[in-house]
Coordinates of C-alpha atoms and ligand atoms in Angstrom, one line a residue:
M50 CA 27.1 -16.1 6.3
S51 CA 27.5 -12.8 4.4
E52 CA 26.7 -9.5 6.0
S53 CA 23.7 -9.0 3.8
A54 CA 22.3 -12.4 4.6
Q55 CA 22.6 -11.7 8.3
H56 CA 20.8 -8.4 7.7
D57 CA 18.0 -10.1 5.9
D58 CA 17.4 -12.5 8.8
A59 CA 16.8 -9.7 11.2
V60 CA 13.3 -8.9 12.4
R61 CA 12.6 -5.3 11.5
T62 CA 9.5 -3.2 11.7
F63 CA 8.8 -0.5 9.1
S64 CA 6.1 2.1 9.7
G65 CA 3.8 3.6 7.2
V66 CA 0.2 4.7 7.0
G67 CA -2.4 1.9 7.1
V68 CA -5.0 2.7 4.4
S69 CA -6.9 -0.6 4.1
A70 CA -7.5 -2.9 7.0
G71 CA -6.3 -6.6 7.2
R72 CA -3.4 -8.6 8.5
V73 CA -1.5 -11.1 6.3
I74 CA 1.9 -12.7 6.0
G75 CA 3.5 -13.3 2.7
A76 CA 6.6 -13.1 0.5
V77 CA 7.5 -9.8 -1.1
K78 CA 7.5 -9.2 -4.8
R79 CA 8.8 -5.8 -6.0
M80 CA 7.2 -4.0 -8.8
P81 CA 9.8 -3.9 -11.6
D82 CA 11.4 -0.5 -12.4
P83 CA 9.9 1.2 -15.4
V84 CA 11.7 0.4 -18.7
A85 CA 14.1 3.2 -19.6
P86 CA 13.9 4.4 -23.2
P87 CA 16.8 3.3 -25.5
A88 CA 19.0 5.9 -27.2
D89 CA 17.4 7.4 -30.3
G90 CA 18.4 5.4 -33.4
A91 CA 21.1 3.3 -31.5
P92 CA 22.9 1.0 -34.0
I93 CA 22.8 -2.8 -34.0
A94 CA 25.5 -4.1 -31.7
D95 CA 28.9 -5.0 -33.4
G96 CA 29.0 -8.5 -34.7
V97 CA 25.2 -8.9 -35.0
S98 CA 23.8 -9.1 -38.4
I99 CA 20.6 -7.4 -39.6
E100 CA 18.9 -10.8 -40.0
E101 CA 19.9 -11.9 -36.5
E102 CA 18.6 -8.6 -35.0
S103 CA 15.3 -8.9 -36.9
E104 CA 14.9 -12.4 -35.7
R105 CA 15.6 -11.3 -32.1
L106 CA 12.9 -8.6 -32.5
K107 CA 10.4 -11.2 -33.9
Q108 CA 11.1 -13.6 -31.1
A109 CA 10.7 -10.9 -28.4
T110 CA 7.3 -9.8 -29.8
Q111 CA 6.1 -13.4 -30.0
A112 CA 7.3 -14.2 -26.5
V113 CA 5.5 -11.1 -25.1
A114 CA 2.3 -11.9 -27.0
A115 CA 2.4 -15.5 -25.7
T116 CA 2.9 -14.5 -22.1
L117 CA 0.1 -12.0 -22.2
K118 CA -2.2 -14.4 -23.9
E119 CA -1.5 -17.0 -21.2
R120 CA -2.1 -14.5 -18.5
A121 CA -5.3 -13.3 -20.1
S122 CA -6.6 -16.9 -20.2
K123 CA -6.1 -17.2 -16.5
A124 CA -7.5 -13.8 -15.6
T125 CA -11.1 -12.6 -15.4
G126 CA -13.1 -9.3 -15.8
D127 CA -11.2 -6.1 -16.4
A128 CA -7.8 -7.7 -16.0
A129 CA -8.6 -10.3 -18.7
A130 CA -9.8 -7.6 -21.1
V131 CA -6.7 -5.4 -20.5
L132 CA -4.4 -8.4 -21.0
K133 CA -6.2 -9.5 -24.1
A134 CA -6.0 -6.1 -25.7
T135 CA -2.3 -5.8 -24.9
A136 CA -1.6 -9.3 -26.3
L137 CA -3.3 -8.3 -29.5
M138 CA -1.1 -5.2 -29.7
A139 CA 2.0 -7.3 -29.2
S140 CA 1.2 -9.5 -32.2
D141 CA 0.3 -6.5 -34.3
R142 CA 1.9 -7.1 -37.7
S143 CA 2.1 -3.5 -38.7
L144 CA 4.1 -2.6 -35.6
L145 CA 6.5 -5.4 -36.2
K146 CA 6.8 -4.5 -39.9
S147 CA 7.7 -0.8 -39.2
A148 CA 10.2 -1.8 -36.6
T149 CA 11.8 -4.4 -38.8
K150 CA 12.1 -1.8 -41.5
L151 CA 14.1 0.3 -39.1
V152 CA 16.3 -2.6 -38.1
A153 CA 17.0 -3.2 -41.9
S154 CA 18.5 0.3 -41.9
G155 CA 20.8 -0.6 -39.1
T156 CA 18.9 0.5 -36.0
S157 CA 19.0 -1.8 -33.0
A158 CA 15.9 -3.8 -32.2
E159 CA 15.2 -1.9 -29.0
S160 CA 15.4 1.5 -30.6
A161 CA 13.6 0.5 -33.7
L162 CA 10.7 -1.0 -31.7
W163 CA 10.6 2.1 -29.5
E164 CA 10.4 4.5 -32.4
A165 CA 7.9 2.4 -34.4
A166 CA 5.6 2.1 -31.3
D167 CA 5.8 5.8 -30.7
A168 CA 4.6 6.5 -34.2
V169 CA 1.6 4.2 -33.8
A170 CA 0.7 5.6 -30.4
T171 CA 0.9 9.2 -31.8
Q172 CA -1.4 8.2 -34.7
L173 CA -3.9 6.6 -32.3
A174 CA -3.9 9.5 -29.9
A175 CA -4.7 11.8 -32.8
L176 CA -7.8 9.8 -33.7
G177 CA -9.3 10.6 -30.3
G178 CA -11.9 8.7 -28.3
Y179 CA -11.6 4.9 -28.1
M180 CA -8.6 4.8 -30.4
A181 CA -6.7 7.3 -28.3
E182 CA -7.2 5.0 -25.3
R183 CA -5.4 2.2 -27.2
A184 CA -2.3 4.4 -27.4
T185 CA -1.6 3.4 -23.8
D186 CA -1.8 -0.3 -24.8
V187 CA 0.8 0.3 -27.5
L188 CA 3.1 2.1 -25.0
D189 CA 2.7 -0.8 -22.5
V190 CA 3.5 -3.4 -25.2
R191 CA 6.5 -1.3 -26.2
S192 CA 7.9 -1.5 -22.7
R193 CA 7.3 -5.2 -22.4
I194 CA 9.0 -6.0 -25.7
V195 CA 12.0 -3.9 -24.9
A196 CA 12.2 -5.5 -21.4
E197 CA 12.2 -8.9 -23.2
L198 CA 14.9 -7.8 -25.5
R199 CA 17.0 -6.7 -22.6
G200 CA 16.3 -9.8 -20.5
V201 CA 14.9 -7.8 -17.6
P202 CA 11.5 -8.3 -15.8
A203 CA 8.5 -7.1 -17.7
P204 CA 7.0 -3.9 -16.3
G205 CA 3.7 -3.9 -14.5
I206 CA 2.3 -6.1 -11.8
P207 CA 4.6 -9.2 -11.5
D208 CA 3.2 -12.6 -12.1
A209 CA 3.8 -15.5 -9.8
D210 CA 2.3 -18.9 -9.0
E211 CA 2.0 -18.2 -5.3
P212 CA 0.1 -15.1 -3.9
F213 CA 2.5 -12.4 -2.8
V214 CA 2.8 -9.0 -1.0
L215 CA 3.3 -6.4 -3.7
W216 CA 5.8 -3.7 -3.0
A217 CA 6.0 -0.6 -5.2
V218 CA 7.0 3.0 -5.0
D219 CA 3.4 3.8 -5.9
L220 CA 1.0 2.3 -8.4
A221 CA -0.1 4.0 -11.6
P222 CA -3.8 3.7 -12.6
A223 CA -2.9 1.5 -15.5
D224 CA -1.0 -1.0 -13.2
T225 CA -4.0 -1.4 -11.0
A226 CA -6.2 -2.6 -13.8
T227 CA -4.3 -5.9 -13.8
L228 CA -4.1 -6.2 -10.0
D229 CA -5.6 -9.6 -9.3
P230 CA -6.7 -9.9 -5.6
A231 CA -6.4 -13.6 -5.9
K232 CA -2.6 -13.2 -6.5
V233 CA -1.8 -10.1 -4.4
L234 CA -2.2 -10.6 -0.6
A235 CA -1.4 -7.0 0.3
L236 CA 0.0 -3.8 -1.0
V237 CA 2.9 -1.8 0.5
T238 CA 4.2 1.4 -1.1
S239 CA 7.1 3.7 -0.1
D240 CA 5.2 6.7 -1.5
G241 CA 1.6 7.7 -2.0
G242 CA -0.8 8.9 0.6
P243 CA -4.2 7.9 2.1
Q244 CA -6.0 9.4 -1.0
S245 CA -3.5 8.1 -3.5
H246 CA -4.7 5.8 -6.3
T247 CA -3.0 2.9 -4.5
A248 CA -5.0 3.5 -1.3
I249 CA -8.3 3.9 -3.2
I250 CA -7.8 0.7 -5.2
A251 CA -6.6 -1.3 -2.2
R252 CA -9.7 -0.3 -0.3
S253 CA -11.9 -1.1 -3.2
L254 CA -10.4 -4.6 -3.6
G255 CA -10.4 -5.2 0.1
L256 CA -6.6 -5.7 0.1
P257 CA -4.7 -4.8 3.3
A258 CA -2.5 -1.9 2.4
I259 CA 0.1 0.4 3.8
V260 CA 1.4 3.6 2.0
A261 CA 4.1 6.0 2.7
A262 CA 6.3 3.3 4.3
T263 CA 9.4 5.1 3.2
E264 CA 12.0 2.7 4.6
T265 CA 10.4 -0.4 2.9
T266 CA 12.6 0.4 -0.1
A267 CA 15.0 -2.0 1.7
L268 CA 12.7 -4.9 1.2
V269 CA 13.8 -7.4 -1.5
D270 CA 12.0 -10.1 -3.5
G271 CA 11.3 -13.1 -1.3
D272 CA 11.5 -11.3 2.1
V273 CA 8.7 -12.7 4.3
V274 CA 6.7 -9.9 5.8
F275 CA 3.6 -9.4 8.1
V276 CA 1.5 -6.5 6.7
D277 CA -0.8 -4.9 9.3
G278 CA -3.1 -2.5 7.3
I279 CA -4.8 -1.5 10.6
N280 CA -1.8 -0.2 12.4
G281 CA 0.3 0.7 9.3
E282 CA 3.2 -1.7 10.1
V283 CA 5.3 -4.1 8.0
V284 CA 7.3 -6.6 10.0
R285 CA 10.1 -8.4 8.2
N286 CA 10.7 -12.0 9.3
P287 CA 7.6 -12.1 11.5
G288 CA 7.3 -14.3 14.6
E289 CA 4.6 -16.1 16.6
A290 CA 2.8 -12.9 17.7
E291 CA 2.3 -11.8 14.1
A292 CA 1.3 -15.3 13.0
L293 CA -1.5 -15.3 15.6
L294 CA -2.7 -11.9 14.4
A295 CA -2.7 -13.0 10.8
E296 CA -4.6 -16.2 11.7
A297 CA -7.2 -14.2 13.6
Y298 CA -7.6 -12.0 10.5
A299 CA -7.9 -15.1 8.3
S300 CA -10.7 -16.5 10.5
R301 CA -12.6 -13.2 10.5
V302 CA -16.4 -13.3 10.3
E303 CA -17.4 -12.7 6.7
L304 CA -19.2 -9.4 6.2
P305 CA -22.8 -9.8 5.2
A306 CA -23.6 -8.3 1.8
F307 CA -25.1 -4.8 2.0
D308 CA -28.9 -5.1 2.0
G309 CA -29.4 -1.6 0.6
D310 CA -30.6 -0.2 3.9
G311 CA -28.1 2.0 5.8
R312 CA -29.2 2.5 9.4
L313 CA -28.0 2.6 12.9
A314 CA -28.8 0.1 15.7
D315 CA -31.7 2.4 16.9
G316 CA -33.2 2.5 13.4
H317 CA -31.8 6.0 12.6
L318 CA -31.4 6.1 8.8
V319 CA -28.0 6.8 7.2
P320 CA -28.4 6.4 3.5
L321 CA -25.3 4.8 2.0
L322 CA -24.5 6.0 -1.5
S323 CA -21.7 5.3 -3.9
N324 CA -19.0 7.3 -5.6
V325 CA -18.9 6.5 -9.3
G326 CA -16.9 7.5 -12.3
S327 CA -18.8 6.1 -15.3
G328 CA -22.0 4.4 -16.4
E329 CA -20.5 1.0 -15.9
D330 CA -19.4 1.9 -12.4
A331 CA -22.9 3.1 -11.7
V332 CA -24.5 -0.2 -12.8
A333 CA -22.0 -2.1 -10.5
A334 CA -22.8 0.3 -7.6
A335 CA -26.5 -0.2 -8.0
E336 CA -26.0 -4.0 -8.0
A337 CA -24.0 -3.6 -4.8
G338 CA -27.0 -2.1 -3.1
A339 CA -25.9 1.6 -3.2
Q340 CA -28.9 3.7 -2.2
G341 CA -28.0 6.3 -4.9
V342 CA -24.9 8.1 -6.1
G343 CA -23.3 10.6 -3.7
L344 CA -20.6 11.6 -6.1
L345 CA -20.5 11.3 -9.8
R346 CA -17.0 12.4 -10.8
T347 CA -17.8 13.8 -14.2
E348 CA -14.1 14.0 -15.1
F349 CA -14.4 10.5 -16.6
C350 CA -16.0 12.2 -19.6
F351 CA -13.1 14.7 -20.0
L352 CA -9.9 13.0 -18.8
G353 CA -7.3 12.2 -21.5
R354 CA -9.1 14.6 -23.9
D355 CA -7.5 17.6 -25.5
K356 CA -10.8 19.3 -26.1
E357 CA -14.1 19.6 -24.4
P358 CA -16.5 16.7 -25.2
G359 CA -19.6 17.8 -27.2
H360 CA -23.1 18.3 -25.7
D361 CA -24.5 15.0 -27.0
E362 CA -21.6 13.0 -25.8
Q363 CA -21.9 14.5 -22.3
V364 CA -25.6 13.9 -22.2
A365 CA -25.2 10.2 -23.1
A366 CA -22.4 9.7 -20.5
Y367 CA -24.5 11.3 -17.7
K368 CA -27.7 9.6 -18.7
A369 CA -26.0 6.2 -18.5
V370 CA -25.3 6.9 -14.8
F371 CA -28.7 8.3 -14.1
D372 CA -30.5 5.3 -15.8
A373 CA -28.6 2.9 -13.5
F374 CA -30.4 4.4 -10.5
G375 CA -33.9 4.8 -11.7
G376 CA -35.9 7.1 -9.5
R377 CA -33.1 7.4 -6.9
K378 CA -30.7 10.2 -6.0
V379 CA -27.7 10.9 -8.1
V380 CA -25.4 13.7 -7.0
V381 CA -23.4 15.0 -10.0
R382 CA -20.2 16.9 -9.3
T383 CA -19.4 19.4 -12.0
L384 CA -16.0 19.2 -13.6
D385 CA -13.1 19.3 -11.1
A386 CA -10.2 20.0 -13.4
G387 CA -6.8 21.0 -12.1
A388 CA -4.2 19.9 -9.5
D389 CA -4.4 16.1 -9.3
K390 CA -6.9 16.1 -12.3
P391 CA -5.3 18.3 -15.0
L392 CA -7.0 18.8 -18.3
P393 CA -5.0 20.2 -21.3
F394 CA -7.7 22.6 -22.4
L395 CA -8.5 24.0 -19.0
T396 CA -5.4 23.7 -16.8
D397 CA -2.6 26.2 -16.9
D398 CA 0.4 23.9 -16.3
S399 CA 2.7 26.8 -15.5
E400 CA 0.9 27.5 -12.1
P401 CA 3.5 27.2 -9.4
N402 CA 1.0 25.8 -6.9
P403 CA -1.7 23.8 -8.8
A404 CA -3.6 22.7 -5.7
L405 CA -4.0 26.3 -4.7
G406 CA -4.7 27.5 -8.3
V407 CA -7.4 27.7 -10.8
R408 CA -9.1 24.4 -10.3
G409 CA -12.7 23.0 -9.8
Y410 CA -15.4 25.7 -9.8
R411 CA -12.7 28.4 -10.2
C412 CA -12.1 27.3 -13.8
D413 CA -15.3 29.0 -14.7
T414 CA -13.8 32.4 -14.1
A415 CA -10.6 31.6 -16.1
T416 CA -12.4 29.8 -18.9
P417 CA -16.1 30.8 -19.0
G418 CA -18.5 28.5 -20.8
V419 CA -17.4 25.0 -20.1
L420 CA -19.3 24.8 -16.8
G421 CA -22.5 26.4 -18.4
R422 CA -22.3 23.8 -21.2
Q423 CA -21.8 21.0 -18.7
L424 CA -24.8 22.1 -16.7
A425 CA -26.9 22.2 -19.9
A426 CA -25.9 18.6 -20.6
I427 CA -26.6 17.4 -17.1
A428 CA -30.0 19.1 -17.3
E429 CA -30.9 17.4 -20.6
A430 CA -29.7 14.0 -19.3
A431 CA -31.7 14.6 -16.1
E432 CA -34.8 15.5 -18.1
S433 CA -34.7 12.3 -20.0
S434 CA -34.2 10.0 -17.0
E435 CA -36.1 9.2 -13.9
A436 CA -33.2 9.8 -11.4
D437 CA -33.5 12.5 -8.8
V438 CA -30.5 14.6 -10.0
W439 CA -28.7 16.9 -7.5
T440 CA -25.8 19.0 -8.8
M441 CA -22.8 20.3 -6.9
A442 CA -19.7 22.3 -7.6
P443 CA -16.2 21.4 -6.3
M444 CA -13.9 23.8 -4.5
I445 CA -16.5 26.3 -3.5
S446 CA -14.8 28.8 -1.2
T447 CA -17.3 31.6 -0.5
P448 CA -21.0 32.1 0.0
A449 CA -21.0 34.3 -3.2
E450 CA -19.6 31.4 -5.2
A451 CA -22.3 29.2 -3.8
A452 CA -25.0 31.7 -4.7
R453 CA -23.6 32.1 -8.3
F454 CA -23.5 28.4 -8.8
A455 CA -27.1 28.0 -7.6
A456 CA -28.1 30.7 -10.1
M457 CA -26.3 28.9 -12.9
C458 CA -28.1 25.7 -12.0
A459 CA -31.4 27.4 -11.9
E460 CA -30.7 28.9 -15.3
A461 CA -29.9 25.5 -16.7
G462 CA -33.1 24.1 -15.2
L463 CA -31.4 22.0 -12.5
K464 CA -33.5 22.0 -9.4
T465 CA -31.2 20.8 -6.5
P466 CA -28.0 22.8 -6.4
G467 CA -25.3 22.1 -3.8
V468 CA -21.7 22.7 -2.9
M469 CA -18.7 20.5 -2.0
V470 CA -17.0 21.6 1.2
E471 CA -13.4 21.0 0.5
V472 CA -11.8 24.3 1.5
P473 CA -11.6 25.3 5.2
S474 CA -13.2 28.7 4.4
A475 CA -16.3 26.8 3.2
A476 CA -16.4 24.8 6.4
V477 CA -16.0 27.8 8.6
L478 CA -18.8 29.7 6.8
A479 CA -21.0 26.6 6.2
R480 CA -24.1 28.2 7.5
Q481 CA -23.9 31.1 5.1
L482 CA -22.7 28.9 2.3
T483 CA -25.4 26.2 2.6
A484 CA -28.1 29.0 3.0
E485 CA -27.5 29.7 -0.7
V486 CA -28.0 26.1 -1.9
D487 CA -30.0 22.9 -1.0
F488 CA -27.2 20.7 0.3
A489 CA -23.5 20.3 0.9
S490 CA -21.2 17.3 0.5
I491 CA -17.8 17.3 2.3
G492 CA -14.9 16.2 0.1
T493 CA -12.7 15.0 2.9
N494 CA -9.8 14.2 0.6
D495 CA -9.4 17.9 -0.3
L496 CA -10.6 19.3 3.0
T497 CA -7.8 17.3 4.7
Q498 CA -5.1 18.5 2.3
Y499 CA -6.2 22.1 2.7
T500 CA -6.7 22.0 6.5
M501 CA -3.4 20.4 7.1
A502 CA -1.6 22.3 4.3
A503 CA -0.3 18.9 3.1
D504 CA -0.4 18.0 -0.6
R505 CA -2.6 14.9 -0.9
Q506 CA -0.3 13.4 -3.5
L507 CA 2.8 13.6 -1.3
G508 CA 3.7 10.4 0.5
A509 CA 6.1 12.2 2.7
L510 CA 3.1 14.1 4.2
A511 CA 0.8 11.1 4.6
E512 CA 0.7 11.3 8.3
L513 CA -0.7 14.9 8.1
N514 CA -2.9 14.0 5.3
D515 CA -5.2 11.8 7.4
P516 CA -8.9 12.6 7.8
W517 CA -8.6 11.3 11.4
Q518 CA -6.7 14.5 12.2
P519 CA -8.8 16.1 14.9
A520 CA -8.6 19.5 13.2
V521 CA -10.3 18.0 10.1
L522 CA -13.0 16.4 12.3
H523 CA -13.7 19.8 13.9
L524 CA -14.2 21.3 10.4
I525 CA -16.6 18.5 9.5
K526 CA -18.6 19.2 12.7
A527 CA -18.6 22.9 11.8
T528 CA -20.0 22.1 8.4
A529 CA -22.7 19.8 9.7
D530 CA -23.6 22.4 12.4
G531 CA -23.7 25.1 9.7
G532 CA -26.0 23.0 7.5
A533 CA -28.3 22.3 10.4
A534 CA -28.5 26.0 11.2
A535 CA -28.8 27.2 7.6
G536 CA -32.5 26.6 7.2
G537 CA -33.3 28.9 10.2
D538 CA -37.0 28.0 9.7
G539 CA -36.5 24.4 10.7
S540 CA -35.5 23.1 7.3
P541 CA -31.8 22.2 7.8
K542 CA -29.7 21.7 4.8
P543 CA -28.4 18.1 4.6
V544 CA -24.6 17.6 4.8
G545 CA -23.1 14.4 3.4
V546 CA -19.5 13.1 3.1
C547 CA -18.2 11.8 -0.2
G548 CA -14.5 11.7 0.5
E549 CA -12.5 8.6 1.2
A550 CA -13.2 9.1 5.0
A551 CA -16.7 7.7 4.4
A552 CA -15.3 4.4 3.3
D553 CA -13.5 3.8 6.7
P554 CA -16.1 2.1 8.9
A555 CA -14.7 3.4 12.1
L556 CA -14.6 7.0 10.8
A557 CA -18.1 6.5 9.3
V558 CA -19.4 6.2 12.9
V559 CA -17.6 9.4 13.9
L560 CA -19.0 11.3 10.8
V561 CA -22.5 10.3 11.7
G562 CA -22.0 11.3 15.3
L563 CA -20.8 14.7 14.0
G564 CA -24.1 15.2 12.2
V565 CA -23.4 14.0 8.7
A566 CA -26.6 12.7 7.1
T567 CA -25.4 10.5 4.2
L568 CA -22.2 8.7 3.4
S569 CA -20.9 8.1 -0.2
M570 CA -18.1 5.7 -0.9
N571 CA -16.6 3.2 -3.3
R572 CA -19.2 0.5 -3.6
R573 CA -16.9 -2.1 -2.2
A574 CA -16.8 -0.3 1.1
L575 CA -20.6 -0.5 1.5
P576 CA -20.8 -3.9 3.4
A577 CA -18.2 -2.9 6.0
V578 CA -19.6 0.6 6.7
A579 CA -23.2 -0.8 6.8
A580 CA -22.2 -3.6 9.2
I581 CA -20.4 -1.3 11.7
L582 CA -23.1 1.4 11.6
K583 CA -25.6 -1.3 12.6
T584 CA -23.7 -1.8 15.9
V585 CA -24.2 1.7 17.3
S586 CA -27.1 4.0 18.2
M587 CA -27.1 7.7 17.4
D588 CA -26.2 8.3 21.1
D589 CA -23.2 6.0 20.8
A590 CA -22.1 7.6 17.6
R591 CA -22.3 11.1 19.2
R592 CA -20.3 9.9 22.2
I593 CA -17.7 8.2 20.0
A594 CA -17.4 11.3 17.8
T595 CA -16.7 13.4 20.9
L596 CA -13.8 11.0 21.8
A597 CA -12.3 11.6 18.4
L598 CA -12.8 15.4 18.5
E599 CA -11.1 15.6 21.9
A600 CA -8.1 13.4 20.8
G601 CA -4.7 15.1 20.5
S602 CA -3.7 13.3 17.3
A603 CA -5.0 11.3 14.4
A604 CA -3.5 8.1 15.9
E605 CA -5.1 8.8 19.3
A606 CA -8.5 9.6 17.7
K607 CA -8.4 6.3 15.7
A608 CA -7.3 4.2 18.7
H609 CA -10.0 5.7 21.0
V610 CA -12.7 5.1 18.4
R611 CA -11.6 1.6 17.5
A612 CA -11.6 0.6 21.2
E613 CA -15.3 1.4 21.2
L614 CA -16.1 -0.7 18.2
P615 CA -15.2 -4.3 18.9
D616 CA -17.0 -5.6 15.8
L617 CA -14.2 -4.1 13.7
D618 CA -11.9 -6.8 14.8
R619 CA -14.6 -9.5 14.5
F620 CA -15.0 -8.6 10.8
G621 CA -11.2 -8.1 10.3
L622 CA -11.7 -4.4 9.5
Ligands
PEP9 C1 -12.6 14.9 -2.1 O1 -11.8 15.9 -2.3 O2 -12.8 14.4 -1.0 C2 -13.4 14.4 -3.2 C3 -14.4 13.5 -3.0 O3 -13.1 14.8 -4.5 P1 -11.8 14.3 -5.3 O4 -11.2 13.2 -4.5 O5 -12.4 13.9 -6.6 O6 -11.0 15.5 -5.3
MG10 MG1 -12.0 17.0 -4.1

């Protein structure tokens, strides 16, 4: 037996950060490497005629179109739509025609196709709106055809007949659109953190997932692994013990659907809201029973744009979300550009430290006007819908900023202004801050990154970047206490949580025990959070929260809390 084969037989445990619960066993499939661009204008290989090269190109495009069509026919929902659009792009005659023209002048099929697709993508991007979004499809097709010409695996989520454990460095948003939970058993990445796109999508699809498992780069296709999304461990060549754990998970009690009524065992109400990023999302959240929207990320209207969307476009986009929730509460977060959400017309990309730079509410000082125009659009959309619209600003750091934002809301005619608490200074001065507005919502993703001084996008810091860190929990308590004291006259200011922490059912119990009034999450987390909240009284939640606050580490906090919530295991959470 060769040395590498012996190595492959060894049982080995890799650690990472568990970001979505569940325990499964399956064979690994690695995400193929991205397709490297060919050299500009590379010539056709010696001994190959122009006719042969053109034929090779034609065959490759046909093969890619056929594969995509077949995958589209087996897929459903978003995945089917993305695959169909990409298949159409692959059979686009004008793309093939321009590439063939370049081949006729002696350019290799790879370089010709690369260049031709580039030109199409640039034209589409210049058209803006829907057409600009199609530019991504063209670039995806380009990579697929070039991979076919090279005889290497197509980029994107691999296809297989048997469900598999997907390994990747990290997943791009475009990849996740074609992630089929019927095919993928679990996700393991060597990079990414608890708030990375991979983590968010895994939780939303209910797939066990581990991120920042740096040493899993050693895994190869076909390795059989046990993925423990609860403890953040990947075991290669698992044995009996792991098989029993996976079986227990497979026979978990199915979670009841969320009945639209978040409450504790003693009847204490904890409204469960949803985070949404578009009108479509809002409709799905309402169908999933969300009691309102706790975070409308308005960037959806701005991302990928090189100029600010106009007033009417913004009004229509916000109104679509409001209308999905009738007379219920919708919390709109004003534009949060910068750092992990850069916008070409607002973000200075030369900042050395974007997360500590001009982002969120701060953009209004560097580029005045955009926020005021957005507030006017929110106000008009609110006016023409029945929703109870609350408006909050991201990245508020001082009471003066909170007061100024409240004044801007009043000027726009918006009646319920609030702030996000994402910066430690805001948590520490929560009483003064919330005194200026009507409510606060804690963005635990950013509050964690700033409390721990750990970039939320860096896999290497994932252990620090964990909302279970007791220091973060203390700041959450400070915020809830500040909100409770802000009214002074007995009208406390409500404090909610809308970061990813709210989607973790065990952490949700802690948040409620710390004094958080409402929780807002991805709609797919609603059944799990609701089911676990129903198993504790307010007294239990307070006692459990104290255990977490007193823990010396994130892992200890999590372990102590989980030990108090046996239903987590029953439901496989
Ligand atoms: C947060 O920071 O927790 C949050 C909800 O905002 P975002 O993730 O959009 O920065
Ligand atoms: Mg944030």
